[in-house]
Structure formats: structure tokens, C-alpha cells
Short mmCIF file of C-alpha atoms and ligand atoms in Angstrom, two decimals:
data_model
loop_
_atom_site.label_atom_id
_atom_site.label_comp_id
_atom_site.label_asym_id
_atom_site.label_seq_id
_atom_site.Cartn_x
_atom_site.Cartn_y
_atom_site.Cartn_z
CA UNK A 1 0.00 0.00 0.00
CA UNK A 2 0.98 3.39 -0.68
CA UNK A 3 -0.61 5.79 2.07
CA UNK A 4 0.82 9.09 0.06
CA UNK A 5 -0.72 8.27 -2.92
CA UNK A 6 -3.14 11.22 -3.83
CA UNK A 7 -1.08 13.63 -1.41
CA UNK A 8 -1.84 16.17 -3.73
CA UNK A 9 -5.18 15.92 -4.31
CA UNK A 10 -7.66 18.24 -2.77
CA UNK A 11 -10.59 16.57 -0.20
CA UNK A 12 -13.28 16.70 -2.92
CA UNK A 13 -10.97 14.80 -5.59
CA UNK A 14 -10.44 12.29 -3.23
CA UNK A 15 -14.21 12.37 -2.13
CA UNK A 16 -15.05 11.95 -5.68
CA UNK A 17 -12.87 9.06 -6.11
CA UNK A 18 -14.00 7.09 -3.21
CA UNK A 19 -17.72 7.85 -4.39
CA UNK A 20 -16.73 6.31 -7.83
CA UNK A 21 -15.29 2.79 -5.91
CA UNK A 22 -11.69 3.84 -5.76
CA UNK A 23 -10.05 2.43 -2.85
CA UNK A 24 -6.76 4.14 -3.13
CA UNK A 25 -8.24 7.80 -2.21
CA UNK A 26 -9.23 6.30 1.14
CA UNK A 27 -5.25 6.24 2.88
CA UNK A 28 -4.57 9.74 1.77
CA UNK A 29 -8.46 10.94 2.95
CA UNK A 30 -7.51 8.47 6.15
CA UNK A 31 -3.99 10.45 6.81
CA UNK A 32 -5.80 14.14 6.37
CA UNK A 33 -8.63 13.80 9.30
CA UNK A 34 -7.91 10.87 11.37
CA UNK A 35 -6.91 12.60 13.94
CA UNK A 36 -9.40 14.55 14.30
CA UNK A 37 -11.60 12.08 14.26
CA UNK A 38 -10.23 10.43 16.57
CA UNK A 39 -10.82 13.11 19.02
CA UNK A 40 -14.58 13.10 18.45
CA UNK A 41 -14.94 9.65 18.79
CA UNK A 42 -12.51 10.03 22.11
CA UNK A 43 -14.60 12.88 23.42
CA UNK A 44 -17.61 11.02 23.09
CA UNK A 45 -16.71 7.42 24.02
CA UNK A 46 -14.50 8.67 26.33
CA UNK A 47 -12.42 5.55 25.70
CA UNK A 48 -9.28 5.53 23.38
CA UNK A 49 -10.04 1.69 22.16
CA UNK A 50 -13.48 2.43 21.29
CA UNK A 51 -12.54 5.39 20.01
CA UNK A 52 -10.03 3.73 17.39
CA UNK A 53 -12.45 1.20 17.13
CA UNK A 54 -14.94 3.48 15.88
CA UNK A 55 -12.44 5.46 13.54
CA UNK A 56 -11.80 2.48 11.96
CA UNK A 57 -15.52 1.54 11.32
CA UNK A 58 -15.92 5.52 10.41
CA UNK A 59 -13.63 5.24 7.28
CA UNK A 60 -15.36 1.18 6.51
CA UNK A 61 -18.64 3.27 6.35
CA UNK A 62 -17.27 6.04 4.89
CA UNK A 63 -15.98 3.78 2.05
CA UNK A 64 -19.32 1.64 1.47
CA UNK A 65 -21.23 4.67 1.52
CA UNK A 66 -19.19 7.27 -0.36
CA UNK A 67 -21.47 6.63 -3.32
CA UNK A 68 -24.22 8.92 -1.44
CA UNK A 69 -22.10 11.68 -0.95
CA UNK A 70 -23.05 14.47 -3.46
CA UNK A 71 -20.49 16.79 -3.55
CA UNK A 72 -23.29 19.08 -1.79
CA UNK A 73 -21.21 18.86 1.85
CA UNK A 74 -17.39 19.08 2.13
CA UNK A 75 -15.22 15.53 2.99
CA UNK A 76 -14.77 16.90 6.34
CA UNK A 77 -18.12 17.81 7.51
CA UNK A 78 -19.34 14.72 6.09
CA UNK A 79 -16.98 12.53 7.71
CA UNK A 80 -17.66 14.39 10.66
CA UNK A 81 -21.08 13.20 10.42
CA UNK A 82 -20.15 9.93 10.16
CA UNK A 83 -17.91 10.00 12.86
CA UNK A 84 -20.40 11.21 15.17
CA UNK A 85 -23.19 9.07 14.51
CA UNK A 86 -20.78 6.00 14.57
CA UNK A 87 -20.20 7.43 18.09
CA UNK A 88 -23.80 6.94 19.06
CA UNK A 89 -23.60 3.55 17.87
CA UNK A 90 -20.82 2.37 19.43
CA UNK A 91 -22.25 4.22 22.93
CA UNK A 92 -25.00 2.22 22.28
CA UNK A 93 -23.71 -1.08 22.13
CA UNK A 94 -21.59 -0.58 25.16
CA UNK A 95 -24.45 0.59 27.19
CA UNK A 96 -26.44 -2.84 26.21
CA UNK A 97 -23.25 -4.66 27.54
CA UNK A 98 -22.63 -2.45 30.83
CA UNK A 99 -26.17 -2.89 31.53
CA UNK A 100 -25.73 -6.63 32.77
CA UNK A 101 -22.64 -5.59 34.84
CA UNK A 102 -23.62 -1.80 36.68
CA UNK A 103 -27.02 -1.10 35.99
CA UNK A 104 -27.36 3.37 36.18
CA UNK A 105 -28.26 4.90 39.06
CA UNK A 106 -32.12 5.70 39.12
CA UNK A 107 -32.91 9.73 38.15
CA UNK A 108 -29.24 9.81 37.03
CA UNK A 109 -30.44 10.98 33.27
CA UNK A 110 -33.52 13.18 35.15
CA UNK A 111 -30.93 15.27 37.14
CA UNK A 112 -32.99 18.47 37.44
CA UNK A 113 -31.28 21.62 37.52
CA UNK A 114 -29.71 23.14 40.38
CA UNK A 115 -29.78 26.54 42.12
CA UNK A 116 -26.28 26.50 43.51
CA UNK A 117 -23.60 27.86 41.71
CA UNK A 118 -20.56 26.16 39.83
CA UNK A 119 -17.28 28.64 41.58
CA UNK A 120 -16.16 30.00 38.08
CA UNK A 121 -12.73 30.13 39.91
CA UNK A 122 -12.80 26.54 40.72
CA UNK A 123 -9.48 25.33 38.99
CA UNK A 124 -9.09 21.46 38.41
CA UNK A 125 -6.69 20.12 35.60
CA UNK A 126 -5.69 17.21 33.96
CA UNK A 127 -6.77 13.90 34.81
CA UNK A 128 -9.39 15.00 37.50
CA UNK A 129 -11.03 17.46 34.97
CA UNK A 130 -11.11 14.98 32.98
CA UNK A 131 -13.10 12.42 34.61
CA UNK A 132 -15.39 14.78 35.85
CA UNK A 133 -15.86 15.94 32.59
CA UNK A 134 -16.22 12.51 31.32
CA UNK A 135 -19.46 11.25 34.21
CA UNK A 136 -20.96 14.90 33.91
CA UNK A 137 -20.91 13.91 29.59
CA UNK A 138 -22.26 10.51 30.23
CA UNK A 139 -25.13 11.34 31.99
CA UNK A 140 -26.37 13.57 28.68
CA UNK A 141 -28.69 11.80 26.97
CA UNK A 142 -26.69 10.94 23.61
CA UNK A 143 -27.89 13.69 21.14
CA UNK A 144 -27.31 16.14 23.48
CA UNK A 145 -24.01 14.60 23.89
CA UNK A 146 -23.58 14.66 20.55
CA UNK A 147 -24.44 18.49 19.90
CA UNK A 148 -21.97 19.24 22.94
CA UNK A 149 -19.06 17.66 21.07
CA UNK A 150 -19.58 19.13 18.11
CA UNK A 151 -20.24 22.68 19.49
CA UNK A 152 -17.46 22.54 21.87
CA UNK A 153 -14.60 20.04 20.93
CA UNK A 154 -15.37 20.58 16.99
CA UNK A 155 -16.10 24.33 16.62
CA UNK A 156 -19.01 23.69 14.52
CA UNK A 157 -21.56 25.85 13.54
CA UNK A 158 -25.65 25.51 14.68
CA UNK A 159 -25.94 24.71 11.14
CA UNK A 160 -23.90 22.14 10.51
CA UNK A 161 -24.46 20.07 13.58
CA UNK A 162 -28.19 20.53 12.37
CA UNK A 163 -26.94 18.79 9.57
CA UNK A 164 -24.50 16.51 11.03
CA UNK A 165 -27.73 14.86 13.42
CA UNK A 166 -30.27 15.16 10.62
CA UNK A 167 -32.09 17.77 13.49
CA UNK A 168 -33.76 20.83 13.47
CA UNK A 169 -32.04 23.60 13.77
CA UNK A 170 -34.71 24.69 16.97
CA UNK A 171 -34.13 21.36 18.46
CA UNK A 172 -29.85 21.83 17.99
CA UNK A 173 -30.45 24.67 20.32
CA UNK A 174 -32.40 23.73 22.69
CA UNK A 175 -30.73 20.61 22.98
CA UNK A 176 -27.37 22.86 23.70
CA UNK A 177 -29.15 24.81 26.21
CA UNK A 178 -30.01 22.13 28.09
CA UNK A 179 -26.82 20.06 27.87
CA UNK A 180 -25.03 23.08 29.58
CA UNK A 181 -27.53 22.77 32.55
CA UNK A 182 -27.11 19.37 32.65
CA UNK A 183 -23.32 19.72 32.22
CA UNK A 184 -23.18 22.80 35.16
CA UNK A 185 -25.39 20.02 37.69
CA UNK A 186 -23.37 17.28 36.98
CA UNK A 187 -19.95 19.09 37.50
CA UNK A 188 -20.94 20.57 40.23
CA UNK A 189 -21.71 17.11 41.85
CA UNK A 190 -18.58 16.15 41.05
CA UNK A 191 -17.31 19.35 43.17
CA UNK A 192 -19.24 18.68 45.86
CA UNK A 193 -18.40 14.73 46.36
CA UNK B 1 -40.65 39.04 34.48
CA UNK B 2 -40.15 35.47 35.47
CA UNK B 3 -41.48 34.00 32.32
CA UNK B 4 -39.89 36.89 30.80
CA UNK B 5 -36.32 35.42 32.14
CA UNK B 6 -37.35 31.71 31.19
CA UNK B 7 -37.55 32.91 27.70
CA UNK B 8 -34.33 34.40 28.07
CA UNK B 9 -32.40 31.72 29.62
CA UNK B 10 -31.81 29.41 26.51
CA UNK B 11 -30.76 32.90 24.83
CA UNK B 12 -27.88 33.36 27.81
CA UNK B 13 -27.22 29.60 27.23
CA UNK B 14 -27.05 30.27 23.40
CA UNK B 15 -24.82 33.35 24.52
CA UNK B 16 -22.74 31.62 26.75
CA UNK B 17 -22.19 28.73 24.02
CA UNK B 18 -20.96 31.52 21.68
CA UNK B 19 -23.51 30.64 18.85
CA UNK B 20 -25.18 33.87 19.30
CA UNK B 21 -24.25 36.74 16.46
CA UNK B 22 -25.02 40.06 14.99
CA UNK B 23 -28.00 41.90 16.86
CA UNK B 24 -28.96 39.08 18.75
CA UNK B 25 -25.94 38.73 20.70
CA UNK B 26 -25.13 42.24 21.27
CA UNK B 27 -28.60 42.39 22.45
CA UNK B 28 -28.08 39.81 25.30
CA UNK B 29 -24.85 40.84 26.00
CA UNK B 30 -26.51 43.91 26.85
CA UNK B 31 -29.07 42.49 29.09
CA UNK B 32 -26.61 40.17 30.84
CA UNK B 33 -24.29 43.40 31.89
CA UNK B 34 -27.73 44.80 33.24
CA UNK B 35 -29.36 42.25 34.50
CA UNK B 36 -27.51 40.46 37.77
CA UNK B 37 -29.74 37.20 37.68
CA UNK B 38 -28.81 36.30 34.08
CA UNK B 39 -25.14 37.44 34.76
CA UNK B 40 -25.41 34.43 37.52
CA UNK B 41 -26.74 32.00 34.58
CA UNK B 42 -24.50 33.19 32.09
CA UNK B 43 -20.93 32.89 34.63
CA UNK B 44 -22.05 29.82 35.48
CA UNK B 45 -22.62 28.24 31.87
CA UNK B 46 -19.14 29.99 30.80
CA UNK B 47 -17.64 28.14 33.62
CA UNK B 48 -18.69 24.91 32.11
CA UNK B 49 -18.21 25.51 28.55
CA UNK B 50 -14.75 26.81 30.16
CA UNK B 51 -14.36 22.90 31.54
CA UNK B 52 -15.54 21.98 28.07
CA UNK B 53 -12.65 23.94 26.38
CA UNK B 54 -9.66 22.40 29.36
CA UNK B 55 -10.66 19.24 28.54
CA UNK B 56 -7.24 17.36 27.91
CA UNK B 57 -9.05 14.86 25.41
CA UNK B 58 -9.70 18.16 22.64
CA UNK B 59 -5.84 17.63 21.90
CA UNK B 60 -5.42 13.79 22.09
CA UNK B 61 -3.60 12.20 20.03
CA UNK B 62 -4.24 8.84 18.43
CA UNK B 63 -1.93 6.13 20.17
CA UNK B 64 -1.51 3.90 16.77
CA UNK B 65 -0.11 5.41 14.18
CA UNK B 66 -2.60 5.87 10.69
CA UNK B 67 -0.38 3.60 8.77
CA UNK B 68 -1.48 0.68 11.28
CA UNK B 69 -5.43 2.23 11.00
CA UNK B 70 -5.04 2.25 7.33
CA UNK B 71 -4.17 -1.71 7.54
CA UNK B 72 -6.59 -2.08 9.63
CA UNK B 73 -9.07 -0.61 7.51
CA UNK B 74 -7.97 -2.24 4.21
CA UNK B 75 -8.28 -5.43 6.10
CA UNK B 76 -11.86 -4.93 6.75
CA UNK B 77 -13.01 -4.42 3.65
CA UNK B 78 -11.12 -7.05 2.22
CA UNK B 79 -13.27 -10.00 4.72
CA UNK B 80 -16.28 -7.68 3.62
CA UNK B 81 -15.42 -7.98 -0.12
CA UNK B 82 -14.81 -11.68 0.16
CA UNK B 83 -17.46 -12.65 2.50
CA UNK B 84 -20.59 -11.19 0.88
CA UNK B 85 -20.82 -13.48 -2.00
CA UNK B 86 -20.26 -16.64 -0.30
CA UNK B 87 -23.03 -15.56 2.10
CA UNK B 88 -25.53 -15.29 -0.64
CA UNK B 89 -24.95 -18.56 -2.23
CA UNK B 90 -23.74 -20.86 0.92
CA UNK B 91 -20.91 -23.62 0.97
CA UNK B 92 -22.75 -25.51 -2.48
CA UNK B 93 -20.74 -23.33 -4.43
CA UNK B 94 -17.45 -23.91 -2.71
CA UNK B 95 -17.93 -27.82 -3.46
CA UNK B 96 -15.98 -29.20 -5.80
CA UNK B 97 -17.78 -29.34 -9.09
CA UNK B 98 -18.04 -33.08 -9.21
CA UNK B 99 -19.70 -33.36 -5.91
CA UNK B 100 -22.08 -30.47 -7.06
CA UNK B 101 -23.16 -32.50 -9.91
CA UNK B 102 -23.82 -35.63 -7.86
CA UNK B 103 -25.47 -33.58 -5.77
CA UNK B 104 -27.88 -31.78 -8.52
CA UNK B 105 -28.76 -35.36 -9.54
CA UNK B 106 -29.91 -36.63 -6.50
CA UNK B 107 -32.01 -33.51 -6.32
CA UNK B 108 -33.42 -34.03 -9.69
CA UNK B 109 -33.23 -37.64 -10.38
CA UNK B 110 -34.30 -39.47 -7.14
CA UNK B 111 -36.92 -39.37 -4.13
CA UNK B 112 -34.36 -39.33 -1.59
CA UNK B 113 -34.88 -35.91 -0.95
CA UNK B 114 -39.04 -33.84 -1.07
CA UNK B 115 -39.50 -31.18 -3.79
CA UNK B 116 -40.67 -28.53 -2.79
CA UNK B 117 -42.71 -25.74 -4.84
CA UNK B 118 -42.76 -25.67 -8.83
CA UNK B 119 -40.81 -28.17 -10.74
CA UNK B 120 -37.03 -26.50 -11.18
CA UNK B 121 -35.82 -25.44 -14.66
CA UNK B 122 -34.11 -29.12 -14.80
CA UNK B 123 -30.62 -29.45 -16.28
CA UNK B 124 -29.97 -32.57 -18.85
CA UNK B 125 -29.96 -35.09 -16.04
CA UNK B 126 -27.68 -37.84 -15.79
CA UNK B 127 -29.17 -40.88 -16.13
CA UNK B 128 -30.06 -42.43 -13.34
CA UNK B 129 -28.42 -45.58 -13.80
CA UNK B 130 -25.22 -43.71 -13.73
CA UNK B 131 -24.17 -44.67 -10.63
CA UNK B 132 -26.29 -46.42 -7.75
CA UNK B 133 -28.68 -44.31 -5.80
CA UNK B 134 -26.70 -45.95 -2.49
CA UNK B 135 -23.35 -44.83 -3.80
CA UNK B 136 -24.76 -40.88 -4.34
CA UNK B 137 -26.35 -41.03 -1.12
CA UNK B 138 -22.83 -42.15 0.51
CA UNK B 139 -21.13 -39.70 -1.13
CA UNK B 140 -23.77 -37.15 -0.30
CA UNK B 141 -23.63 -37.86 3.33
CA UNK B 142 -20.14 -37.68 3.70
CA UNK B 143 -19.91 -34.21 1.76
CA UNK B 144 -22.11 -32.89 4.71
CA UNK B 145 -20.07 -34.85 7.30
CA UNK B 146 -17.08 -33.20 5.97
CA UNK B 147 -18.56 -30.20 5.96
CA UNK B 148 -19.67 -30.17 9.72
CA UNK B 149 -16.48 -31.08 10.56
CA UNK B 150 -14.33 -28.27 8.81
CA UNK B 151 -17.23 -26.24 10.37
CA UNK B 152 -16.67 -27.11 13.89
CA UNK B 153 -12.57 -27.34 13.63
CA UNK B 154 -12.72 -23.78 12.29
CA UNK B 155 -15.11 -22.98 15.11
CA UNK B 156 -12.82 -24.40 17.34
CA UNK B 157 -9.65 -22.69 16.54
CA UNK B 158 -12.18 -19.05 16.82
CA UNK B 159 -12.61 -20.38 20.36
CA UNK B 160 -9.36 -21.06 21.54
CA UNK B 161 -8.02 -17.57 19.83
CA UNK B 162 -10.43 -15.95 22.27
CA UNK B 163 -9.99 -18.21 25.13
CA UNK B 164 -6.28 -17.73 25.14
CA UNK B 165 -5.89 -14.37 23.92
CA UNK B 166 -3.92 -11.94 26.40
CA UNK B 167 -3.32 -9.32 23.95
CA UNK B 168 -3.85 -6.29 25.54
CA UNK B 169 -5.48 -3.35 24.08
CA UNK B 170 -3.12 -0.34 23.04
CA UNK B 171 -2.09 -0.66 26.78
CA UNK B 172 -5.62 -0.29 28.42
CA UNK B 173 -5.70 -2.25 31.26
CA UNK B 174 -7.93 -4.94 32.05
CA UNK B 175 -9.20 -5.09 28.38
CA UNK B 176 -8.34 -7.80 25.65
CA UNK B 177 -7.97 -7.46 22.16
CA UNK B 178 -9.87 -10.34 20.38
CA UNK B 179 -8.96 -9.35 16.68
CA UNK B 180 -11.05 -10.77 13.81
CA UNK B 181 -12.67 -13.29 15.96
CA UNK B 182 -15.85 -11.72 16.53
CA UNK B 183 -15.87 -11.49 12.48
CA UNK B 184 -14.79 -14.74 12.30
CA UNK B 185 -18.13 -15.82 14.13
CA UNK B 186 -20.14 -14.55 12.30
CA UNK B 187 -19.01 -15.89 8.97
CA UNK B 188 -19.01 -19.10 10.69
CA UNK B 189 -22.73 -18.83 12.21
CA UNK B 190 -23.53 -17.80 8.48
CA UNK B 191 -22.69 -21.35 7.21
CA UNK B 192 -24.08 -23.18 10.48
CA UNK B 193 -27.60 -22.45 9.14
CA UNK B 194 -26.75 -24.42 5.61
CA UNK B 195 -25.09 -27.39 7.22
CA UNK B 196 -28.21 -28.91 8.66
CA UNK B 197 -30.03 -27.37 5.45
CA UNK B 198 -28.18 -29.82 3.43
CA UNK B 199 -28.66 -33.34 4.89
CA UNK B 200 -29.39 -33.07 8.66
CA UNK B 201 -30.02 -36.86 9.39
CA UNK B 202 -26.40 -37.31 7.92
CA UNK B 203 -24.97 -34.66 11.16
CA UNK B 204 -27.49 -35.90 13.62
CA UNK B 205 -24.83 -37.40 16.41
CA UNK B 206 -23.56 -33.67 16.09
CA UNK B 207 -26.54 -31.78 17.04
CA UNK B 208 -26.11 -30.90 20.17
CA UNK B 209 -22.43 -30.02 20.22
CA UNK B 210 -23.70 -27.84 16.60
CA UNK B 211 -25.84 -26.34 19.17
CA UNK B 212 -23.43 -25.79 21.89
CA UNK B 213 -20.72 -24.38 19.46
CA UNK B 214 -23.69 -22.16 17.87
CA UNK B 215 -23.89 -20.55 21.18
CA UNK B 216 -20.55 -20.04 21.84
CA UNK B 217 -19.88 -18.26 18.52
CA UNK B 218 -22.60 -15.68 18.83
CA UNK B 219 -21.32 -14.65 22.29
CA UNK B 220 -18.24 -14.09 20.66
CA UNK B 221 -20.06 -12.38 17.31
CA UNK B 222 -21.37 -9.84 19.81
CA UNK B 223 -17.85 -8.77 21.22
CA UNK B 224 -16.41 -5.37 20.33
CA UNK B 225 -12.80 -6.58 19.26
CA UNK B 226 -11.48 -4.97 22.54
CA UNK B 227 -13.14 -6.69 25.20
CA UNK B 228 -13.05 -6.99 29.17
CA UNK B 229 -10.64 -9.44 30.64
CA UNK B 230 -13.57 -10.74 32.82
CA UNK B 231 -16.04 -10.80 29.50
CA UNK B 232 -13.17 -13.49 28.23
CA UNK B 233 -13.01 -14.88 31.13
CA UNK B 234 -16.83 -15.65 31.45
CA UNK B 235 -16.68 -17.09 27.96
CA UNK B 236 -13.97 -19.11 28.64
CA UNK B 237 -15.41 -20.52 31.81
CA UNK B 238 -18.72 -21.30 30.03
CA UNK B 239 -16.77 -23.44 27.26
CA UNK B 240 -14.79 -25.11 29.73
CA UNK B 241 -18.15 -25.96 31.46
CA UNK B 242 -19.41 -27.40 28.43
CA UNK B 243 -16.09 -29.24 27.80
CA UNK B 244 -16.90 -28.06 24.18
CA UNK B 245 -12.94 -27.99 22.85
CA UNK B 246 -12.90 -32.18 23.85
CA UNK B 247 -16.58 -32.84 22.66
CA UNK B 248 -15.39 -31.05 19.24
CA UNK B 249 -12.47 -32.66 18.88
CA UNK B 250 -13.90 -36.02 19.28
CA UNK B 251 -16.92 -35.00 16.94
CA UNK B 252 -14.64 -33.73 14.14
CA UNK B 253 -12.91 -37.09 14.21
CA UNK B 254 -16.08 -38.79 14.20
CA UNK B 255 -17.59 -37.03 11.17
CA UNK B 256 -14.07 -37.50 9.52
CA UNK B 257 -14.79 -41.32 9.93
ZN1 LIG C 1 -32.18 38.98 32.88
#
């Protein structure tokens, strides 16, 4: 195999040629936005073997499906989309499986809203921001999940996660309105414990 | 005012989010500098789309190298490439041509086996004195003898690749990588349907290790390739249970004659 082979090419060449069954214009595609990718699936799963597991089944899909793609979206976006809903799947599919071993805590996806504050000041780094980050995220129900990665860890527009979901644009927003609630309860649980 | 504020407060969210522009967000930007309780709301949601933006994972790195992903990915779509067609038509076509004749004839020529629905589109048929209707039936029988037993030694070897696997995952702890052999599975269940399609009185002493094995493999179809070490370990308790890799290998030799 020859993983620079279409270097040169722009996205929507490559896009193109993977629509029209060309295997070859998958490495160089593969090389351009694995990594970020990667970090959607990461940021969702929250695990980096699911994530590369889920890469992995992003670019298979991406492959067996390129023949839908009508040059109407950019490679990116669309793999994006991809990417995320692959995501869902795979959270899915875990949650069937964990479901046997540690069955959720009852109310934990009803967590109403809190009056007390989240200290703006509050500094935590690293590894414990992270996993408080990471229960906080996994109590969102998984669109909303989904609409917080994109906004926040992908930089994408109302629009395009609209499109990304196949949701309304209305429903995008208030789905990220009520994420952040969600997101300011469940980290500040995680402060007080 | 309240309601007026619980119309606002997916607006400060919206602010807060930074998916507000133009008017609009000048607008609440204004109110939020004026007004102290959505100040409160909108600090608060900063704060956590501040987390949001600190979380380590936005700049993590992949831990294989795309090279290795690109493999990985070629590889897939080579079993997917290979696989479908042989799933549509079932192991008759991989018999040897011969066999497939023999096997056509008995179809057409003799009452061993019930037609069912309109009369087929017959080939020429060989004649049926050709060969004795005991010989074809012999040679039938063994075919799907032969067949089981490739079957269950192939089944077998997906077994003890997940039963002995301790491949770790890309260094995550307590997890197992159990490569193709979920995949593997499922190719295998695929053809577990046509073996007792084909002559099940000839596989009948292997029914209930078929059945057995048949359970085993769709545990294993149902396993992410990067599984828990106790998931494994459950598996490979409930095939030692069963004492399946000794019942299979005495099976296989069976059906081997
Ligand atoms: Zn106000």
C-alpha cells in the first residue's frame, strides 16, 4: 500500500474518487482527518479503544457509503457526520453490555437543575477534569451529547451540527441549552463529592 | 418578568455557548451586563463551557499510528469484499464441481430428498443408472459430514483464539484485544444455518455439540474486538463448562470417519 498516494489531491478529488469505488483515495483521505476524528470519537466514548475502534468503522462506512455523498457537503463535515453518529452507535452497544454488569443509578439521566452555583474560579486540571468531565458527559442523553461535542470540541456551527444529526435547527439549540444545565449540575456534583 | 427570564435563559445559554451573532448577541450581551440574575446564569454556563474547552481529550492524540489504521481498515473491507458473496450462495458453491453435480442429480433424479414448490428449470440429467442411488447417497452424506467437521474445527480454533488471547489493548488495562474473531463468528454462524439445510439426518450425532458451538460463537459475534478481561473470562469458563474444545475434537474425528 501506498498511504501518500493522492497527497496532492484536494478533499473533494479524493471524495469523488471514493464515491466512484476507488479504494486508493481512502489512505490519503484516512492520513488528512484521522486525527481529528479520533478526538470526536474520544470525546464522546470517552475511551481511546473504542474510540479507534470506531475510527476504523468511520472510514469502513465512509468507504461503502461514499457513493451517497453528493459533492453538496465538504469531505470533512461529512466525515464528521459519520464520525459522530458511529459514536452513538458504538455508545449504544456498550451501554447494552454495561447494563448486565452496573445497571445506572435511578434519576441519574432526570438530574434536574440546580440553584447552587458552579465557583467559576474553581481550577481542576488534567486527569481529574477529565473524569469529571467525562461522568458529567455521560449522563447527557446521547444527542445532546452529541451536539456538545460538536459545538465545543469541533467548533461547529448551529448549522452544521443541524446537519451533522439530521435535526432541526430549533431542536440543535435547545438541545445545547439544556446540555449546559445538565453539564453545570453534573460538574458541580462532582465538586461537591 | 419570570417568564420573561425563562424565555431568556436558553438565549444566555445560546450566549454563553458563543452561537449567538449580529443583533442578537449584542442584544443579550446587553441584558446580561444589566441584569444580575442572568449574569449568575450566564458565569455559570461559561464556567462549564470553560471545563468543556480544558478538557485534555480536545488535543489527544491517536496512540496507533494511521499507517497501522489504514491496515486495519484495508483489512476490513477485504473479509467484507470476500465474504458477501459466499453468504448469498452458501458452501454448495465452494464444493468441488463433481460433488455439485452428484449432488444436482440426487435432487433431480431421485426421491431421496421432497421437492418442494414448482418443478425446477431441470438441467440434462444424468441418467439415473449412472451410478447407484446408495453410492450418491454415501457420497452425499459424507460431503455434509465433511462439511460439519471443517465447520466445527474452524469454530474451534475461533474459540481457543479468544480463550487464550492476552493481547492487551493499546495498553488499556484490564481489556483484551480479540482481533477478527468476533468477524470470524459470524461468517461461521452464516454457514451453520446451511449445514443442517443440506442433509441433517447425515450430522445428527452432532446436534447438540452444533448447538453448543452455535452458542458459543454468537457470544463471541457480539464482542467489540477490545473486550473486558472478565467478559473473556466468562466465555472461557462457560466453554470449559461445556467441555466443548474435547466434545469437538472427538466429533470432528467422528464425522471425519
Ligand atoms: Zn435577565
Amino acid at each position: 500500500m501506498e498511504p501518500s498516494q493522492g497527497g496532492g489531491a484536494s478533499d473533494r478529488d479524493l471524495m469523488a474518487r471514493l464515491a466512484a469505488g476507488d479504494r486508493e483515495a481512502l489512505a490519503p483521505l484516512m492520513e488528512r482527518h484521522y486525527p481529528r476524528l479520533y478526538r470526536i470519537a474520544l470525546s464522546y466514548l470517552r475511551n481511546p479503544d473504542d474510540a479507534l475502534d470506531t475510527v476504523q468503522e468511520t472510514f469502513v462506512k465512509a468507504f461503502q457509503n461514499a457513493n451517497r455523498w453528493d459533492g453538496s457537503v465538504e469531505a470533512g463535515p461529512w466525515l464528521s457526520r459519520v464520525a459522530i453518529n458511529q459514536s452513538i452507535d458504538r455508545w449504544r452497544r456498550i451501554r447494552r453490555r454495561q447494563a448486565t454488569f452496573t445497571p445506572l443509578a435511578p434519576g441519574d439521566h432526570e438530574a434536574a437543575l440546580a440553584d447552587g452555583a458552579l465557583d467559576p474560579d474553581a481550577r481542576v486540571h488534567g486527569r481529574e477534569l477529565r473524569d469529571r468531565l467525562a461522568t458529567a458527559l455521560g449522563r447527557l442523553p446521547e444527542r445532546q451529547r452529541a451536539v456538545v461535542i460538536l459545538r465545543h470540541y469541533q467548533e461547529m456551527t448551529l448549522e452544521e451540527i443541524a446537519d451533522a444529526l439530521g435535526m432541526k435547527l430549533g431542536t440543535v439549540k435547545s438541545s445545547l441549552h439544556r446540555a449546559l444545565g445538565r453539564l453545570r449540575t453534573g460538574l458541580q456534583r462532582g465538586l461537591e463529592s | 418578568m419570570i417568564l420573561a427570564h425563562l424565555l431568556l435563559r436558553r438565549r444566555v445559554a445560546l450566549l454563553a455557548a458563543g452561537v449567538l451573532d449580529g443583533r442578537e448577541r449584542d442584544e443579550m450581551r446587553a441584558h446580561v451586563d444589566s441584569c444580575s440574575r442572568c449574569r449568575r446564569e450566564y458565569d455559570e454556563l461559561r464556567a462549564v463551557v470553560g471545563a468543556l474547552e480544558a478538557d485534555p481529550l480536545r488535543s489527544a492524540e491517536p496512540e496507533i499510528p494511521v499507517s497501522v489504521l489504514i491496515d486495519r481498515v484495508e483489512q476490513r473491507l477485504d473479509r467484507v469484499a470476500t465474504s458477501r458473496p459466499k453468504r448469498a450462495h452458501g458452501w454448495r458453491v465452494a464444493l468441488p464441481a463433481a460433488a455439485a453435480a452428484v449432488l444436482a442429480f440426487v435432487l433431480l433424479g431421485t426421491e431421496l430428498l421432497p421437492r418442494r414448490g414448482p418443478e425446477p428449470v431441470a438441467p440434462t440429467p444424468v441418467p439415473a443408472a449412472a451410478l447407484p442411488s446408495e453410492v450418491l447417497d454415501r457420497l452425499e452424506r459424507n460431503l455434509a459430514r465433511e462439511q460439519a467437521a471443517r465447520y466445527l474445527s474452524e469454530a474451534q480454533d475461533v474459540l481457543l483464539a479468544v480463550s487464550a488471547t492476552e493481547a492487551d489493548c493499546l495498553r488499556e488495562e484490564d481489556r483484551l484485544d480479540v482481533g477478527e474473531a468476533p468477524d470470524r463468528s459470524r461468517q461461521l454462524l452464516a454457514r451453520r444455518a446451511l449445514l443442517v439445510e443440506g442433509r441433517p439426518e447425515a450430522v445428527a450425532s452432532a446436534q447438540a455439540v452444533l448447538d453448543d458451538v452455535e452458542l458459543a460463537l454468537r457470544e463471541v459475534a457480539d464482542l467489540p474486538s477490545c473486550v473486558r478481561r472478565r467478559d473473556v473470562e466468562r466465555l472461557r469458563q462457560d466453554i470449559d463448562r461445556r467441555q466443548l474444545h474435547m466434545r469437538i475434537r472427538l466429533m470432528t474425528r467422528e464425522l471425519e470417519g
